[in-house]
Amino acid sequence: MGYGPDEHPFMSEPPVSEENPTSFPDARGNPPASPAEIPASPSQVELPLPETTDTPADMRRAMEDALSPAPPPIPEPPLVAAMETPPLAGTPPPAATPPLQSFNFHGDAAEYFRIWIVNTLLTLVTFGVFAAWAKVRRRRYLRGNTELMGHRFDYRADPRRILVGNIVVLILFLGYMVVGQVYPLVLVGTFLVAIALLPWIVVRSLAFNAHNTAYRGLRFYYHQTYGMAAMTYLGQALALPFTLGLYYPAWIRNQREFVIANHRFGDAFFRFNGKNGPFYATYVLAGAMVFGAVMVAGMLIGIIMTASKHKVMTMAELLPFFAIYGTTIYVAKHFIYARLFNHVWNHTRLDDHRFVANMQTGRWLGLQLGNLGALIVSCGLLYPWAMVRSARYALSCLQFQPAGPIEKIARLGRDEGNALGETTGEFFGLDFGL
Amino acid sequence: MSAPVQGHVFSGENLAPQPVSVAHEADMLQVISESGTVSYAFNSVRISDRIGRVPRFLYFPDGKTLETPDNDLVDAWENSRRRGRAAGIIHWLEQRSRVAAGATVLLVASVSALLFFGLPVLARRAAFVVPASIERKAGEAAMQSVRKILQPSGLSPAERALVQRQLNRLTGSLPSNRKPELVFQSMGGKNPNAFALPGGFIVVTDEIVKLAKNDDELAAVLAHEIGHQECRHGLQSVFRGSAALLVVSSITGDLSTLTTFSSTIPFLLLQRGYSREFEAEADQHAIGVLLAAKIDPHNLAKILTALENEQPENERDFSYLSTHPSTAERIRAIEAQKHAFGAVAQAADTASVTIKLDQTRSPAAADVAELSDLGRDGTPPQPVSQVAPDYPTALRRAEIQGSVVVEYIVDREGNVHDVQVIRSSHRDFEAPAIAAVVQWKFVPGRKSGRPVNVRVQQEVSFNLSDAESDQRKPAERKP
């Protein structure tokens, strides 16, 4: 198991892409080399020209820099308390490391189990209608128990819209099952249509999820670019066969970039500058792990076969093979998760604010193996317990490093200010827990 | 009037929190902060549902948000305004350990019940309402993959015609749009088999045609497949498969992360459970078909035994995992059902059929004499022909010998009925023993000069020295 990345905003691996409208030509960290630096009387201020790569926050900051008298160079500026004249990007404090803010998870396994089991049962007795409400409650529990700097995250999705989305998916699925049994050609057709729709589905899910996640009264926002999504998910996939799959880790990296860099929180944009190297290293190690397991399991099978003198393997004799193979796949999956968790978060920025991740691969693997054992023994009933354990550890490994007072982050555009918020005008909420 | 709720208000413009206290007065919510008081109509404020100890959020109509940990006070407001009832009930349920325990039991019970009882019923109903044309299309799709997996048949036209004739003997009573279509394939020399696909396709392999010792055995196999077809087993398993998938994934949607290997094992078992039940049903159907065509259902038992011996031994080692019911089990069931069918057919049918069927009908219990009842002048049944049982391949290879004590009735015509195993040294000996004994012929036992039905017990032994010689070719031995 893992945790459905869908369940938690910060457990889900941050998203990904290609160049986006706000690509990050690191113009930010550098002081604007403009006349704005020169102290001037407010009436004579020469306003800085915005650059095409500037985000609204950049522009606002540049404005503030220009309009306010430049702070005298303080050797060690008090960082957090400085509400009035925050140390802005233009005046990087020399060497003083901003304090780390930890993410705290307040969820409780027993409490979450009760919530999960009651909602699952209600889903069953309502023949799945309640599933939408159950999903919202589960997510609200996980997000609402995630605290950063004294405040909780909020999940605001309207269950009725998820219900409509579920119905649409169910109808499509049933139609597919019934028609597909009769006309196999339809299966191929559906497959192609599904592939063509994939970018749209990904983007819609991300946008729905972001729109319904809020912190301190402000919603997250996902910039919807279908063309870019098609390029990232489908266009780059075409490169896989030509490179014998060697492109795969880079492809995954670009997906992450596409997801992360199209997110914003108010006027603070997410950026991702992860490198290909760690992705390659991670996937090579994971691949070696699986290859080794196949070799070991294969040898084991060979020994059993020689010993038993059978020509055909029985199910029971193949069991060790599948057990070793399956467990290794599971371990490899979580190995990848832990390694990339660190790399991706350490290379993700929200505006100038940074994230620091230090998940220990060994501890994460131990945790997930424990979860797997518990899930198998309990036939899945211990899922909530596993979920809470995973979330608690993952969040304890993640810290936020504000570059300045985050109160400065402000609303951008009409949409995210609306508390009732269902203004995106979408007919239904698509949410595949990507 | 209750105590004010403490919390932070966010403007929605930036992230700056503003400490406030909120009071509920009359129809209004008063948000009091250092910078003044703002009033909202209570009904214009949306309040998030209570979940555990998660802080509450109040969404004001002007875009502001309140975050407060004072869950109980917010609940009191809602109660006084009679709002949030449904969410309140769910929260109440979520707080109770006993509810959780009850829900766990209910969930496990209902999921199991749904999978094991509900789905089969639904699948059966659905399978019988599917139009024949659609069923046919599904079958054609399945046939395509069968053709890819199996090899083309090497049977001569004459052999194919022979099989077709056997089929024609059985299908007289079927409506014309449900006549099965024979498809010949080869398994490549191993694993004799026959199977039915949706839409009336019956796949017969070269190997099973070779295995059948006579036309009647072949007809028995075909009758079994007609049973599958008439019970729509192909469609039913499709529906069961997809419906089970649907139910399980919708309930355990959360469990998607559980990797495939752990979730497929129960499914395999489940699927195999289904198949067992289908086989038994097809056997039952086949007996009716065979009786209607005036073919002795014993032939089904015989070909089943032969099939079992042909199976690779290591597939039989794990009979609990096997798709088919154990052969002995099926033969016993065939024996039992044959008589039931026979009785019904006799009651309903014309005299001419009755005579024929009477051969396979077992004598009424009261009409059976024990050996000890025959008296001094009586004679016990004398064997005319005794077919030797097939020695199970696995046991022969393992050099296991043994015996089975069977009890049976020899009727007035010298035929064997109601074979039952009294005891056996090894379960796998039972099926071949029964299959052999039912073929035996006797000079009927007599009591006071008249032939009577007699109950007999006898031991059938399996000795390796015998088996070497007559394996595969059961010789008829004169007593």
Short mmCIF file of C-alpha atoms in Angstrom, two decimals, chain A residues 137-398:
data_model
loop_
_atom_site.label_atom_id
_atom_site.label_comp_id
_atom_site.label_asym_id
_atom_site.label_seq_id
_atom_site.Cartn_x
_atom_site.Cartn_y
_atom_site.Cartn_z
CA ARG A 137 -14.97 13.42 4.73
CA ARG A 138 -11.85 11.29 4.49
CA ARG A 139 -9.93 14.00 2.73
CA ARG A 140 -11.14 16.69 5.06
CA TYR A 141 -9.95 14.56 7.93
CA LEU A 142 -6.46 14.15 6.49
CA ARG A 143 -6.05 17.72 5.31
CA GLY A 144 -7.75 19.25 8.30
CA ASN A 145 -5.28 17.45 10.53
CA THR A 146 -2.30 18.82 8.64
CA GLU A 147 -0.98 21.91 10.29
CA LEU A 148 1.56 24.41 9.09
CA MET A 149 2.49 27.49 11.10
CA GLY A 150 -0.51 27.23 13.39
CA HIS A 151 -3.20 26.74 10.78
CA ARG A 152 -4.82 23.77 9.11
CA PHE A 153 -5.45 22.86 5.51
CA ASP A 154 -9.02 22.73 4.29
CA TYR A 155 -10.69 20.54 1.70
CA ARG A 156 -13.80 22.18 0.30
CA ALA A 157 -15.04 19.93 -2.50
CA ASP A 158 -18.79 19.71 -2.93
CA PRO A 159 -19.73 16.03 -2.66
CA ARG A 160 -22.63 16.51 -5.06
CA ARG A 161 -20.21 17.34 -7.84
CA ILE A 162 -18.09 14.32 -7.05
CA LEU A 163 -21.27 12.24 -7.11
CA VAL A 164 -22.09 13.42 -10.62
CA GLY A 165 -18.53 12.66 -11.62
CA ASN A 166 -18.83 9.17 -10.14
CA ILE A 167 -22.07 8.54 -12.02
CA VAL A 168 -20.51 9.61 -15.30
CA VAL A 169 -17.54 7.32 -14.73
CA LEU A 170 -19.79 4.43 -13.72
CA ILE A 171 -21.94 4.76 -16.83
CA LEU A 172 -18.88 4.88 -19.05
CA PHE A 173 -17.38 1.90 -17.28
CA LEU A 174 -20.52 -0.22 -17.44
CA GLY A 175 -21.01 0.64 -21.07
CA TYR A 176 -17.44 -0.33 -21.70
CA MET A 177 -17.77 -3.65 -19.89
CA VAL A 178 -21.00 -4.67 -21.59
CA VAL A 179 -20.27 -3.41 -25.07
CA GLY A 180 -16.66 -4.51 -24.87
CA GLN A 181 -17.64 -8.11 -24.23
CA VAL A 182 -19.66 -8.14 -27.40
CA TYR A 183 -17.69 -5.96 -29.75
CA PRO A 184 -14.00 -6.36 -28.98
CA LEU A 185 -13.26 -3.61 -31.47
CA VAL A 186 -14.90 -1.21 -29.06
CA LEU A 187 -12.23 -2.09 -26.51
CA VAL A 188 -9.54 -0.91 -28.86
CA GLY A 189 -11.56 2.19 -29.66
CA THR A 190 -12.16 2.94 -26.01
CA PHE A 191 -8.52 2.43 -25.29
CA LEU A 192 -7.54 4.98 -27.92
CA VAL A 193 -10.15 7.44 -26.72
CA ALA A 194 -8.98 6.98 -23.14
CA ILE A 195 -5.41 7.69 -24.18
CA ALA A 196 -6.45 10.78 -26.06
CA LEU A 197 -8.46 11.94 -23.06
CA LEU A 198 -5.69 11.24 -20.58
CA PRO A 199 -4.18 14.74 -20.58
CA TRP A 200 -7.60 16.28 -20.11
CA ILE A 201 -8.40 13.93 -17.26
CA VAL A 202 -5.08 14.61 -15.56
CA VAL A 203 -5.45 18.35 -15.81
CA ARG A 204 -9.08 18.36 -14.71
CA SER A 205 -8.30 16.22 -11.68
CA LEU A 206 -5.38 18.36 -10.66
CA ALA A 207 -7.40 21.52 -11.07
CA PHE A 208 -10.34 20.16 -9.11
CA ASN A 209 -8.09 19.03 -6.33
CA ALA A 210 -6.12 22.26 -6.17
CA HIS A 211 -9.22 24.41 -6.33
CA ASN A 212 -10.71 22.59 -3.38
CA THR A 213 -7.63 22.71 -1.21
CA ALA A 214 -7.26 25.84 0.86
CA TYR A 215 -4.96 27.19 3.54
CA ARG A 216 -5.64 30.25 5.59
CA GLY A 217 -8.68 31.10 3.55
CA LEU A 218 -6.91 30.99 0.21
CA ARG A 219 -7.39 28.29 -2.39
CA PHE A 220 -4.69 26.61 -4.40
CA TYR A 221 -4.98 26.93 -8.13
CA TYR A 222 -3.94 24.79 -11.04
CA HIS A 223 -3.23 26.36 -14.38
CA GLN A 224 -4.95 24.21 -16.97
CA THR A 225 -2.93 23.68 -20.11
CA TYR A 226 -4.22 20.79 -22.15
CA GLY A 227 -1.72 21.21 -24.96
CA MET A 228 1.16 21.09 -22.54
CA ALA A 229 -0.38 18.10 -20.79
CA ALA A 230 -0.67 16.27 -24.10
CA MET A 231 2.93 17.09 -24.90
CA THR A 232 4.14 15.95 -21.49
CA TYR A 233 2.14 12.80 -21.06
CA LEU A 234 1.69 11.63 -24.64
CA GLY A 235 4.24 13.46 -26.77
CA GLN A 236 7.16 12.57 -24.56
CA ALA A 237 5.89 9.01 -24.18
CA LEU A 238 6.60 8.60 -27.90
CA ALA A 239 10.26 9.02 -27.10
CA LEU A 240 10.24 5.91 -24.91
CA PRO A 241 10.36 3.26 -27.64
CA PHE A 242 13.03 5.14 -29.57
CA THR A 243 15.29 5.33 -26.55
CA LEU A 244 14.58 1.76 -25.45
CA GLY A 245 12.90 3.16 -22.37
CA LEU A 246 15.98 5.05 -21.30
CA TYR A 247 13.97 8.23 -21.44
CA TYR A 248 11.58 6.98 -18.78
CA PRO A 249 13.12 8.66 -15.69
CA ALA A 250 13.39 11.96 -17.55
CA TRP A 251 9.78 11.55 -18.59
CA ILE A 252 8.74 11.05 -14.98
CA ARG A 253 10.76 14.10 -14.02
CA ASN A 254 9.02 16.19 -16.65
CA GLN A 255 5.65 14.99 -15.46
CA ARG A 256 6.53 16.13 -11.98
CA GLU A 257 7.56 19.48 -13.30
CA PHE A 258 4.36 19.79 -15.28
CA VAL A 259 2.27 19.10 -12.21
CA ILE A 260 4.22 21.23 -9.74
CA ALA A 261 5.01 24.22 -11.84
CA ASN A 262 1.43 24.77 -12.93
CA HIS A 263 0.25 25.07 -9.35
CA ARG A 264 0.05 28.32 -7.56
CA PHE A 265 -1.13 29.51 -4.20
CA GLY A 266 -2.56 32.96 -4.56
CA ASP A 267 0.13 34.98 -6.25
CA ALA A 268 2.85 32.60 -5.15
CA PHE A 269 3.81 30.21 -7.93
CA PHE A 270 5.24 26.78 -7.48
CA ARG A 271 8.48 26.09 -9.28
CA PHE A 272 10.39 22.93 -9.80
CA ASN A 273 14.04 22.75 -10.74
CA GLY A 274 14.81 19.11 -10.09
CA LYS A 275 17.51 17.48 -12.14
CA ASN A 276 17.40 14.34 -14.22
CA GLY A 277 20.29 12.70 -12.40
CA PRO A 278 18.55 11.70 -9.18
CA PHE A 279 15.59 10.38 -11.17
CA TYR A 280 17.91 8.18 -13.19
CA ALA A 281 19.78 7.01 -10.11
CA THR A 282 16.54 6.13 -8.36
CA TYR A 283 15.05 4.20 -11.25
CA VAL A 284 18.27 2.34 -11.99
CA LEU A 285 18.50 1.20 -8.37
CA ALA A 286 14.84 0.22 -8.30
CA GLY A 287 15.24 -1.64 -11.58
CA ALA A 288 18.27 -3.48 -10.23
CA MET A 289 16.26 -4.43 -7.17
CA VAL A 290 13.47 -5.96 -9.26
CA PHE A 291 15.93 -7.65 -11.60
CA GLY A 292 17.75 -9.17 -8.65
CA ALA A 293 14.49 -10.42 -7.18
CA VAL A 294 13.51 -12.03 -10.46
CA MET A 295 16.86 -13.77 -10.63
CA VAL A 296 16.65 -15.04 -7.06
CA ALA A 297 13.04 -16.12 -7.43
CA GLY A 298 13.82 -17.77 -10.75
CA MET A 299 16.66 -19.74 -9.22
CA LEU A 300 14.41 -20.77 -6.38
CA ILE A 301 11.84 -22.01 -8.88
CA GLY A 302 14.56 -23.88 -10.72
CA ILE A 303 15.59 -25.62 -7.52
CA ILE A 304 12.03 -26.54 -6.68
CA MET A 305 11.47 -27.86 -10.18
CA THR A 306 14.58 -29.96 -10.11
CA ALA A 307 13.64 -31.32 -6.74
CA SER A 308 10.09 -32.17 -7.71
CA LYS A 309 10.85 -33.58 -11.19
CA HIS A 310 7.60 -32.17 -12.49
CA LYS A 311 7.29 -30.93 -15.98
CA VAL A 312 4.56 -28.44 -15.23
CA MET A 313 4.62 -26.10 -12.26
CA THR A 314 1.65 -26.14 -9.96
CA MET A 315 0.20 -23.00 -8.47
CA ALA A 316 1.61 -23.77 -5.06
CA GLU A 317 5.11 -24.18 -6.41
CA LEU A 318 4.90 -20.86 -8.22
CA LEU A 319 3.78 -19.11 -5.05
CA PRO A 320 7.28 -18.28 -3.76
CA PHE A 321 8.09 -16.70 -7.08
CA PHE A 322 5.07 -14.42 -6.99
CA ALA A 323 5.63 -13.62 -3.32
CA ILE A 324 9.22 -12.55 -3.87
CA TYR A 325 8.44 -10.74 -7.08
CA GLY A 326 5.38 -8.93 -5.71
CA THR A 327 7.09 -7.88 -2.52
CA THR A 328 10.05 -6.53 -4.43
CA ILE A 329 7.82 -4.54 -6.75
CA TYR A 330 6.15 -3.08 -3.67
CA VAL A 331 9.48 -2.28 -2.05
CA ALA A 332 10.82 -0.76 -5.25
CA LYS A 333 7.75 1.41 -5.57
CA HIS A 334 8.22 2.83 -2.10
CA PHE A 335 11.95 3.12 -2.56
CA ILE A 336 11.24 5.32 -5.56
CA TYR A 337 8.69 7.26 -3.57
CA ALA A 338 11.04 8.03 -0.69
CA ARG A 339 13.99 8.99 -2.89
CA LEU A 340 11.93 11.21 -5.12
CA PHE A 341 10.03 12.68 -2.16
CA ASN A 342 13.26 14.20 -0.96
CA HIS A 343 14.57 15.28 -4.32
CA VAL A 344 11.30 16.71 -5.55
CA TRP A 345 10.44 18.66 -2.42
CA ASN A 346 13.98 19.92 -2.01
CA HIS A 347 13.76 21.32 -5.52
CA THR A 348 10.30 22.74 -5.22
CA ARG A 349 9.77 26.33 -4.32
CA LEU A 350 6.72 28.36 -3.61
CA ASP A 351 7.78 31.73 -4.83
CA ASP A 352 11.00 32.18 -2.84
CA HIS A 353 9.88 29.93 -0.06
CA ARG A 354 11.53 26.56 0.01
CA PHE A 355 10.79 23.10 1.22
CA VAL A 356 13.20 20.85 3.02
CA ALA A 357 12.59 17.12 2.89
CA ASN A 358 14.68 14.49 4.60
CA MET A 359 12.81 11.22 4.46
CA GLN A 360 14.90 8.20 5.39
CA THR A 361 14.45 5.54 2.75
CA GLY A 362 15.03 2.69 5.19
CA ARG A 363 12.48 3.93 7.69
CA TRP A 364 9.92 4.53 4.98
CA LEU A 365 10.41 1.04 3.58
CA GLY A 366 10.12 -0.48 7.04
CA LEU A 367 6.93 1.47 7.61
CA GLN A 368 5.43 0.41 4.30
CA LEU A 369 6.35 -3.24 4.76
CA GLY A 370 4.62 -3.10 8.11
CA ASN A 371 1.61 -1.60 6.40
CA LEU A 372 1.62 -4.31 3.75
CA GLY A 373 1.71 -7.05 6.35
CA ALA A 374 -1.07 -5.42 8.34
CA LEU A 375 -3.21 -4.97 5.24
CA ILE A 376 -2.81 -8.55 4.13
CA VAL A 377 -3.51 -9.96 7.58
CA SER A 378 -6.54 -7.71 8.10
CA CYS A 379 -7.91 -8.08 4.55
CA GLY A 380 -7.50 -4.35 4.10
CA LEU A 381 -9.33 -3.33 7.26
CA LEU A 382 -6.24 -1.71 8.72
CA TYR A 383 -5.99 0.65 5.78
CA PRO A 384 -6.85 3.74 7.87
CA TRP A 385 -4.16 2.87 10.37
CA ALA A 386 -1.61 2.46 7.58
CA MET A 387 -2.75 5.72 6.06
CA VAL A 388 -2.32 7.70 9.28
CA ARG A 389 1.08 6.15 9.95
CA SER A 390 2.26 7.00 6.46
CA ALA A 391 0.94 10.54 6.60
CA ARG A 392 2.44 11.20 10.01
CA TYR A 393 5.89 10.03 9.01
CA ALA A 394 5.89 11.64 5.58
CA LEU A 395 4.82 15.00 6.99
CA SER A 396 7.38 14.77 9.77
CA CYS A 397 10.00 14.58 7.03
CA LEU A 398 8.87 17.74 5.35
#
